[in-house]
Short mmCIF file of C-alpha atoms in Angstrom, two decimals:
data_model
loop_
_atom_site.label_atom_id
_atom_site.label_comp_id
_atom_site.label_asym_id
_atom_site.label_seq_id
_atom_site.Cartn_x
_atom_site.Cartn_y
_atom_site.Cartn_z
CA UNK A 1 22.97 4.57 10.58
CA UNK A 2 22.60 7.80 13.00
CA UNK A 3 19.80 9.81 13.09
CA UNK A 4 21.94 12.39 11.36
CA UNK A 5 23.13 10.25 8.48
CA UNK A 6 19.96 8.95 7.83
CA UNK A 7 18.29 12.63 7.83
CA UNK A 8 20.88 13.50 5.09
CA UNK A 9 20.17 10.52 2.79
CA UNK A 10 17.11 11.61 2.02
CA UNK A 11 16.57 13.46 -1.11
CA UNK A 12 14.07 16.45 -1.77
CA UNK A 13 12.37 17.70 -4.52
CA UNK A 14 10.60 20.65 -5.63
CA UNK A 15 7.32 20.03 -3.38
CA UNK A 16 9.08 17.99 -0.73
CA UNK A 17 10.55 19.26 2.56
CA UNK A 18 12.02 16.42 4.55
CA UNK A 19 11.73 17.18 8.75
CA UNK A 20 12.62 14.89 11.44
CA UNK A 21 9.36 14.23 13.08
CA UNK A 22 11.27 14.94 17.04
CA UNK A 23 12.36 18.33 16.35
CA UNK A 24 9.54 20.24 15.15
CA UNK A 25 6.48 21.62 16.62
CA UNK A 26 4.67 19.70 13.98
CA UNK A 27 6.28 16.58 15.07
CA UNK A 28 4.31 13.49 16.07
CA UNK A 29 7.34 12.54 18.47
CA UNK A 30 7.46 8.18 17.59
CA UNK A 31 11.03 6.25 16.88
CA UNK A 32 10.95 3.98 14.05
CA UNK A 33 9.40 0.45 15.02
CA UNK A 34 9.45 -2.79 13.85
CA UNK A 35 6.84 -6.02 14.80
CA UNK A 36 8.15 -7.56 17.78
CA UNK A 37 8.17 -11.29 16.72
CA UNK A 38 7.68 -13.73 12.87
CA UNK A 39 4.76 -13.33 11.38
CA UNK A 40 4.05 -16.20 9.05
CA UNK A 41 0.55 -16.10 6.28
CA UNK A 42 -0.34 -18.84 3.71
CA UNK A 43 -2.32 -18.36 0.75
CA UNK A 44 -3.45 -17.96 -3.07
CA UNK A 45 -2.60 -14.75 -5.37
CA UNK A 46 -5.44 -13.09 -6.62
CA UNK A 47 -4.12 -12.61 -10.30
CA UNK A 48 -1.56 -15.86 -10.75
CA UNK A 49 -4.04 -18.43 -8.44
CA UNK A 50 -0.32 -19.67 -7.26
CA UNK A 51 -0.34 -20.36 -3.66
CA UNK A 52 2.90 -18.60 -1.76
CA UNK A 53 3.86 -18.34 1.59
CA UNK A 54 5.28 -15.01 3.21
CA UNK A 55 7.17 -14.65 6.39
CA UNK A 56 7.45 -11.02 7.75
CA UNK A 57 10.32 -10.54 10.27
CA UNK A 58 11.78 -8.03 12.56
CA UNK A 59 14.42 -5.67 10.97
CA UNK A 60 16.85 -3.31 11.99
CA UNK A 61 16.49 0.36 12.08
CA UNK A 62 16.85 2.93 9.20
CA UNK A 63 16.74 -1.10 7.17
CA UNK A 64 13.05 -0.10 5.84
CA UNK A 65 10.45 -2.41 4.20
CA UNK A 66 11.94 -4.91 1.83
CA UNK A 67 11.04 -7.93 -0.11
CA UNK A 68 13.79 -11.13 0.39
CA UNK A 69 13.43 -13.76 -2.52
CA UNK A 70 17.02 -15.20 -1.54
CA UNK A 71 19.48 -14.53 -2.89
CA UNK A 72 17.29 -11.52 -4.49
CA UNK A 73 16.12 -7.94 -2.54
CA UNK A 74 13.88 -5.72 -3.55
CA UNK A 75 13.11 -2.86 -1.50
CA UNK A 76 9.60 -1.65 -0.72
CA UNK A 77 10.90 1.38 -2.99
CA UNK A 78 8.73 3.38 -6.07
CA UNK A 79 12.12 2.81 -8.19
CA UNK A 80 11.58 -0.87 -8.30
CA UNK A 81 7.31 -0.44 -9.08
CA UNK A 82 6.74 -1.67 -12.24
CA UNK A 83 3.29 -0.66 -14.18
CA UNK A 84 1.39 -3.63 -14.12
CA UNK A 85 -2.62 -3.99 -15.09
CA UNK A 86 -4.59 -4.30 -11.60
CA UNK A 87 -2.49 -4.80 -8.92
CA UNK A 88 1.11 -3.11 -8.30
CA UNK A 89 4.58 -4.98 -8.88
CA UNK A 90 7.93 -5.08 -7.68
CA UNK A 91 10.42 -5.70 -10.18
CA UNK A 92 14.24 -6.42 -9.84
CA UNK A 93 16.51 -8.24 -11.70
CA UNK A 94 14.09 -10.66 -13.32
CA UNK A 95 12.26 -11.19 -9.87
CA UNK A 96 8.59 -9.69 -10.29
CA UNK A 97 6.13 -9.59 -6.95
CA UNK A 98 2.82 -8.87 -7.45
CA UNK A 99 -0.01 -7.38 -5.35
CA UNK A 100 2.43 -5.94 -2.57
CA UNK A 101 0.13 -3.31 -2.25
CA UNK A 102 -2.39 -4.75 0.25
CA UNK A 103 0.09 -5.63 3.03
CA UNK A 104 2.23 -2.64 2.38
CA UNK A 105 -0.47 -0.55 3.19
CA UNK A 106 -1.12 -2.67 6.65
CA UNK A 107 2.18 -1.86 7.11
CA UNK A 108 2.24 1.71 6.44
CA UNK A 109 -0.80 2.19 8.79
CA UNK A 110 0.25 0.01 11.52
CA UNK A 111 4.01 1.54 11.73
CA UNK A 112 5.83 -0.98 11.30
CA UNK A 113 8.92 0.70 9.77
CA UNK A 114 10.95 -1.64 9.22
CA UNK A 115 10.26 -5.34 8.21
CA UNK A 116 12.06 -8.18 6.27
CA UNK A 117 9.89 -9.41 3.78
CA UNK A 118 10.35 -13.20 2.93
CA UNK A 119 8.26 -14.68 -0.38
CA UNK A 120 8.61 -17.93 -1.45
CA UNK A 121 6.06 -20.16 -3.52
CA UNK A 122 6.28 -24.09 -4.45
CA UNK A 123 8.75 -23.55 -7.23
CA UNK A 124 11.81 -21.80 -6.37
CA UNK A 125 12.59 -21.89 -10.09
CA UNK A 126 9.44 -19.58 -10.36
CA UNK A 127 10.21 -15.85 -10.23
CA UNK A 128 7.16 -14.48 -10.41
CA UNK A 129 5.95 -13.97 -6.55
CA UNK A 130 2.47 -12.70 -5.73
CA UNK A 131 1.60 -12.01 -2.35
CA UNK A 132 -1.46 -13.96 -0.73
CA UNK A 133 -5.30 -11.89 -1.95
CA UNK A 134 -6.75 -13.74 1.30
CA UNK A 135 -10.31 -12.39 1.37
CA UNK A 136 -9.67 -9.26 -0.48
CA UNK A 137 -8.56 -6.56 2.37
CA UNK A 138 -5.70 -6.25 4.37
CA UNK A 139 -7.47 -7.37 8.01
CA UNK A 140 -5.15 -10.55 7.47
CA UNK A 141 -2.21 -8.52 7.82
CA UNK A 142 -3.54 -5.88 10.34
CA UNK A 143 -4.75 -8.85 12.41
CA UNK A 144 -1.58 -10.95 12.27
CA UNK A 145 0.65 -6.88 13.38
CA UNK A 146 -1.95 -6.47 16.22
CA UNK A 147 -1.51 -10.30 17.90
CA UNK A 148 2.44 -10.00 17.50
CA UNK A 149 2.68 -6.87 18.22
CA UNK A 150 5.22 -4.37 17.94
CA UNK A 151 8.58 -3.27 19.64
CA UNK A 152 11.00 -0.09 19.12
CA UNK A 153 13.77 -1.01 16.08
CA UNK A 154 17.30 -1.05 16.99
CA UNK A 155 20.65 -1.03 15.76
CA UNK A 156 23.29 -3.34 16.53
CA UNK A 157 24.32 -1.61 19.47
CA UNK A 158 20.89 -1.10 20.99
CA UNK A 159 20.27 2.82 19.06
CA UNK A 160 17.07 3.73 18.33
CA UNK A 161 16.19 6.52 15.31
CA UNK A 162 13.81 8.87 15.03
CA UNK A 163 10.63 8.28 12.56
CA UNK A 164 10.96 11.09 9.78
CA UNK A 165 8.11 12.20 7.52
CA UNK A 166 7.45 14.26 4.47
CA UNK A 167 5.54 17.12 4.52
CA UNK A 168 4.39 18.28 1.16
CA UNK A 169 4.78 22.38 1.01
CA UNK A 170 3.24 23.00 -2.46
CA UNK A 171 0.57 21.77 -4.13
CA UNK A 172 1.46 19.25 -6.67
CA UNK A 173 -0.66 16.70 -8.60
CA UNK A 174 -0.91 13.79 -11.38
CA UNK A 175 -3.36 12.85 -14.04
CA UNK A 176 -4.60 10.70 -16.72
CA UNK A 177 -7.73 11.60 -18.86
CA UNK A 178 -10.11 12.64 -16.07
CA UNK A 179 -8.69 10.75 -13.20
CA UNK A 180 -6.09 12.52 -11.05
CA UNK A 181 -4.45 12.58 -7.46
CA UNK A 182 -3.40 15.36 -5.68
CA UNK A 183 -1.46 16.62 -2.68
CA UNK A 184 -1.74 20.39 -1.08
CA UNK A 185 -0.06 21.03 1.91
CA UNK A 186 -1.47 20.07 5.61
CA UNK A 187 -0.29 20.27 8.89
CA UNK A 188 -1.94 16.19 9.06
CA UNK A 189 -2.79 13.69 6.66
CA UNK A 190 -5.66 14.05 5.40
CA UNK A 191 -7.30 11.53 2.50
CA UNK A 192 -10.66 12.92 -0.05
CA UNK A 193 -11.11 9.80 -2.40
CA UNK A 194 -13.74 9.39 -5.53
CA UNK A 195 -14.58 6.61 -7.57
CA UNK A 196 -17.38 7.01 -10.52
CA UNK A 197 -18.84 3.86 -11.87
CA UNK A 198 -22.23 5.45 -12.87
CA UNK A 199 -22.66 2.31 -15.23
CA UNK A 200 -22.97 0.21 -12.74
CA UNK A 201 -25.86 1.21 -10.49
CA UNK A 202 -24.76 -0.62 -6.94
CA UNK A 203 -21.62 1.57 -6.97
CA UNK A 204 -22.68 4.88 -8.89
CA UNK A 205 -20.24 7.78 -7.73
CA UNK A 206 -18.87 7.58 -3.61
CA UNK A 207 -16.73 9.48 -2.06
CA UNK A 208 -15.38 8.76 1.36
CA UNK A 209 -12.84 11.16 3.22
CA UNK A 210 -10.00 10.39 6.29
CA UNK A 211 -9.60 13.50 8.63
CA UNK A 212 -7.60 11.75 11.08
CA UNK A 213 -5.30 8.66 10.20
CA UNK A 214 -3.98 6.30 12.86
CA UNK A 215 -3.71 2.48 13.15
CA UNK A 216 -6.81 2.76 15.29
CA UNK A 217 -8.79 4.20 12.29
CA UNK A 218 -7.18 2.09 10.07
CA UNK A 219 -7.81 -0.56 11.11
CA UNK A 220 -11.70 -0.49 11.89
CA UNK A 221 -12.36 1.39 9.05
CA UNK A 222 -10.36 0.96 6.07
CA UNK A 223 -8.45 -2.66 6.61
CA UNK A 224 -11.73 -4.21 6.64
CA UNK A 225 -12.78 -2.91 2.95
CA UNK A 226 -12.15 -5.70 0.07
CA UNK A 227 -11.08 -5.41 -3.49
CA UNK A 228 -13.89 -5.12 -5.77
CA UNK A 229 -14.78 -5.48 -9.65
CA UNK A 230 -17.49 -5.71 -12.34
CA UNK A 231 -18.82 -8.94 -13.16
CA UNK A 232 -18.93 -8.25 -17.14
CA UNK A 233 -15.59 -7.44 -16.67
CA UNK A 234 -14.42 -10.88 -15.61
CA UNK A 235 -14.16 -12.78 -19.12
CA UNK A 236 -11.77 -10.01 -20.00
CA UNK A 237 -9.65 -10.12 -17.61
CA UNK A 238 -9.32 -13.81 -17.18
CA UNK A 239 -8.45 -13.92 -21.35
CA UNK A 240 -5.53 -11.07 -20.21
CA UNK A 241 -4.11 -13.55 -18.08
CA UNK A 242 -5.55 -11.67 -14.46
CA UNK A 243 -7.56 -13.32 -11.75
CA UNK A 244 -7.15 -16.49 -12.04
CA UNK A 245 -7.30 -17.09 -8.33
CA UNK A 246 -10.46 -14.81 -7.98
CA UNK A 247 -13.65 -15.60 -6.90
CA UNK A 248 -16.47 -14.59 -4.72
CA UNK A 249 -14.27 -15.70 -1.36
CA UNK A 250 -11.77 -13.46 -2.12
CA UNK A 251 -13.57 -10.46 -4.03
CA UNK A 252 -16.70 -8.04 -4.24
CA UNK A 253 -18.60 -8.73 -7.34
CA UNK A 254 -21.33 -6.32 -8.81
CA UNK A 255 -23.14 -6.48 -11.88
CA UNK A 256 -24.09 -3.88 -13.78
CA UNK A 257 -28.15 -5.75 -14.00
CA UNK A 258 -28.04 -7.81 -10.67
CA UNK A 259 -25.80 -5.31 -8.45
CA UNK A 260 -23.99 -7.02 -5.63
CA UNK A 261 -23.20 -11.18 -6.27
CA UNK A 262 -21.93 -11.62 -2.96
CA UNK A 263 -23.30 -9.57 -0.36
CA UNK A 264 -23.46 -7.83 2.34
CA UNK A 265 -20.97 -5.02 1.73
CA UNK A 266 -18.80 -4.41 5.13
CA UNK A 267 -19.76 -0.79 4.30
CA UNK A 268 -22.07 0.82 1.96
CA UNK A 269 -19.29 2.61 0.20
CA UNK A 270 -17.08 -0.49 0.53
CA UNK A 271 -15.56 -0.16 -3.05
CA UNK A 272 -14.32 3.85 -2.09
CA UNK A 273 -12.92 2.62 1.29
CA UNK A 274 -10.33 -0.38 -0.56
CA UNK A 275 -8.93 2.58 -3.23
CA UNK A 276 -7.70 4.07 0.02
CA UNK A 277 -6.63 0.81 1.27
CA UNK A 278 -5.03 1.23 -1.52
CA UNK A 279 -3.25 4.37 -1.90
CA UNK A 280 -2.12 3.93 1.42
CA UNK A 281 -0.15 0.85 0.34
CA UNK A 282 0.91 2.22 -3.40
CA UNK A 283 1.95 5.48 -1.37
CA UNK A 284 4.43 3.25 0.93
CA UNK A 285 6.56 3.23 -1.57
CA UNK A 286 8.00 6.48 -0.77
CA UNK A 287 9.34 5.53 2.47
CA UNK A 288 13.24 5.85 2.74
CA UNK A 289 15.61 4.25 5.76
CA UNK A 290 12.45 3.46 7.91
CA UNK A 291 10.51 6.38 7.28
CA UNK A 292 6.68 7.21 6.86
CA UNK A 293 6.02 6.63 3.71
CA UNK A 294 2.68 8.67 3.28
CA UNK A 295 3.15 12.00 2.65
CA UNK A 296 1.68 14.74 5.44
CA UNK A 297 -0.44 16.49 3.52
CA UNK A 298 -3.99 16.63 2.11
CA UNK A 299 -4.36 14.09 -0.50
CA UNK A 300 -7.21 14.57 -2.87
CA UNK A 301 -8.03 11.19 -5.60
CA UNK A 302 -10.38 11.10 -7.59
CA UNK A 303 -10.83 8.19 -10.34
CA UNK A 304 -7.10 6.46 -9.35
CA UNK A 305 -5.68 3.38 -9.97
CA UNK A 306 -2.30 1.72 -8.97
CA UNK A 307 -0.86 3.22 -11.89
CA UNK A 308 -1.57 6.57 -11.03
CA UNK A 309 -1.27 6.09 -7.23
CA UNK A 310 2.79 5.19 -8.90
CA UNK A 311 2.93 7.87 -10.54
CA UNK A 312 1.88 10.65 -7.77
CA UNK A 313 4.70 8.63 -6.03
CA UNK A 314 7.37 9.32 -8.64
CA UNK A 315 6.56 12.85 -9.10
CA UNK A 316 6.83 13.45 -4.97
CA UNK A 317 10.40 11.76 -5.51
CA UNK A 318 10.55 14.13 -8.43
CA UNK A 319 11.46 11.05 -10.52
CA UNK A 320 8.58 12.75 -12.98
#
């Protein structure tokens, strides 16, 4: 695909203007990127407790992010995200992978632009993937990019393609009871995120903002941050069919009487830092043909979840 081809397949909406990152005064300048050698991770899925084993390989330019269950492919894509209680999922004909979002978001932050995406677990009758929880965060992932490294993507004949991005020219925003995201334009990304749990002391109301977001940042401040949840919470969720690989290697756990289970925190707002982790990941999922997926602009979240996080995603494609 040429620069110019791949330019044109992108699709805006209302808030969106589409810009090729080389030929702007705005423009950060890069070509599209992909790691330079197999990356290969082992381990159990936070929600499912099956072990899996995913292989992340070098791709092609303009190929994007995708998952490979063979003979299945599901793109790293927000038409494939399928609402699913804690975690995001991929869904494509009858394949379902869960928790993408951690190492999508390593991803995201570490440019790597385009990557094939092999899952496989012990059963390959099984076609419900979950990608590896690990200890909670996405240094697994960030750590793995960083020791293999990363090398300009190509086409067949050697062509490299610019990186594009989307800038975000009007405000535009999502919501759901008192929890919202929004986006207002920003010549950089910027990131404001709030979580409330006022019941539970330990956490109370954080906030914690990103003025400048590189892989540097990302990956000494945010990468580090682990998922988190409320220990009277636990029962419930493991009767819903969730967690049943948690536990306190792989998860913060606070209660609302005793405060932290497992301590120390990486960070004293810890719990803030992983909902970026987060978006960052849940927000990949607007990259197109190798793109950045994260939107320029100055994201403001307060209250989110990976449902909402989807749904800010769908309205930027103006899917909502």
């Amino acid at each position: 695909m040429t620069v110019s081809s791949a330019f044109n397949a992108f699709k805006s909406s209302k808030s969106v203007v589409w810009k090729s990152v080389n030929t702007l005064s705005v423009s950060t300048g890069r070509l599209q990127q992909t790691i330079a050698g197999c990356i290969e991770r082992k381990g159990k899925g936070l929600h499912s407790g099956k072990v899996s084993t995913v292989k992340l390989w070098p791709e092609l330019v303009s190929k994007g992010r995708y998952f490979d269950f063979q003979p299945n492919v599901i793109r790293a894509s927000i038409e494939f995200a399928e609402e699913s209680p804690l975690c995001t999922t991929l869904c494509k004909d009858g394949v379902k992978i869960r928790t993408v979002e951690h190492l999508l978001s390593a991803l995201e932050a570490m440019e790597v632009d385009n990557c094939r995406i092999e899952i496989k677990n012990s059963d390959p009758e099984d076609f419900d993937l979950e990608v590896p929880i690990f200890d909670g965060s996405a240094s697994e992932w960030v750590e793995a990019i960083e020791l293999v490294g990363l090398k300009e993507a190509t086409d067949h004949c050697g062509n490299c393609c610019e990186k594009m991005a989307a800038y975000v020219n009007e405000p535009v925003h999502v919501w759901r009871n008192d929890s919202f995201v929004a986006a207002f334009p920003s010549p950089e990304i910027r990131i404001t995120y709030g979580i409330d749990f006022r019941q539970v002391q330990a956490i109370g109301c954080q906030w914690f903002s990103v003025t400048s977001l590189d892989n540097s940042f990302y990956s000494k401040h945010i990468a580090l941050s682990r998922t988190f949840c409320i220990y009277e919470e636990v029962e419930r969720m493991r009767n819903a069919g969730l967690i049943k690989g948690g536990g306190l290697e792989n998860a913060l756990v606070c209660s609302a009487s005793k405060g932290w289970l497992n301590p120390p925190l990486r960070f004293p707002d810890e719990p803030c830092r992983h909902k970026v982790l987060d978006l960052i990941g849940d927000a990949s999922l607007f990259a197109r043909f190798g793109s950045q997926g994260f939107p320029v602009a100055h994201i403001v979240a307060y209250k989110g979840s990976h449902a909402l996080h989807s749904d800010f995603v769908r309205r930027l494609s103006g899917i909502i």
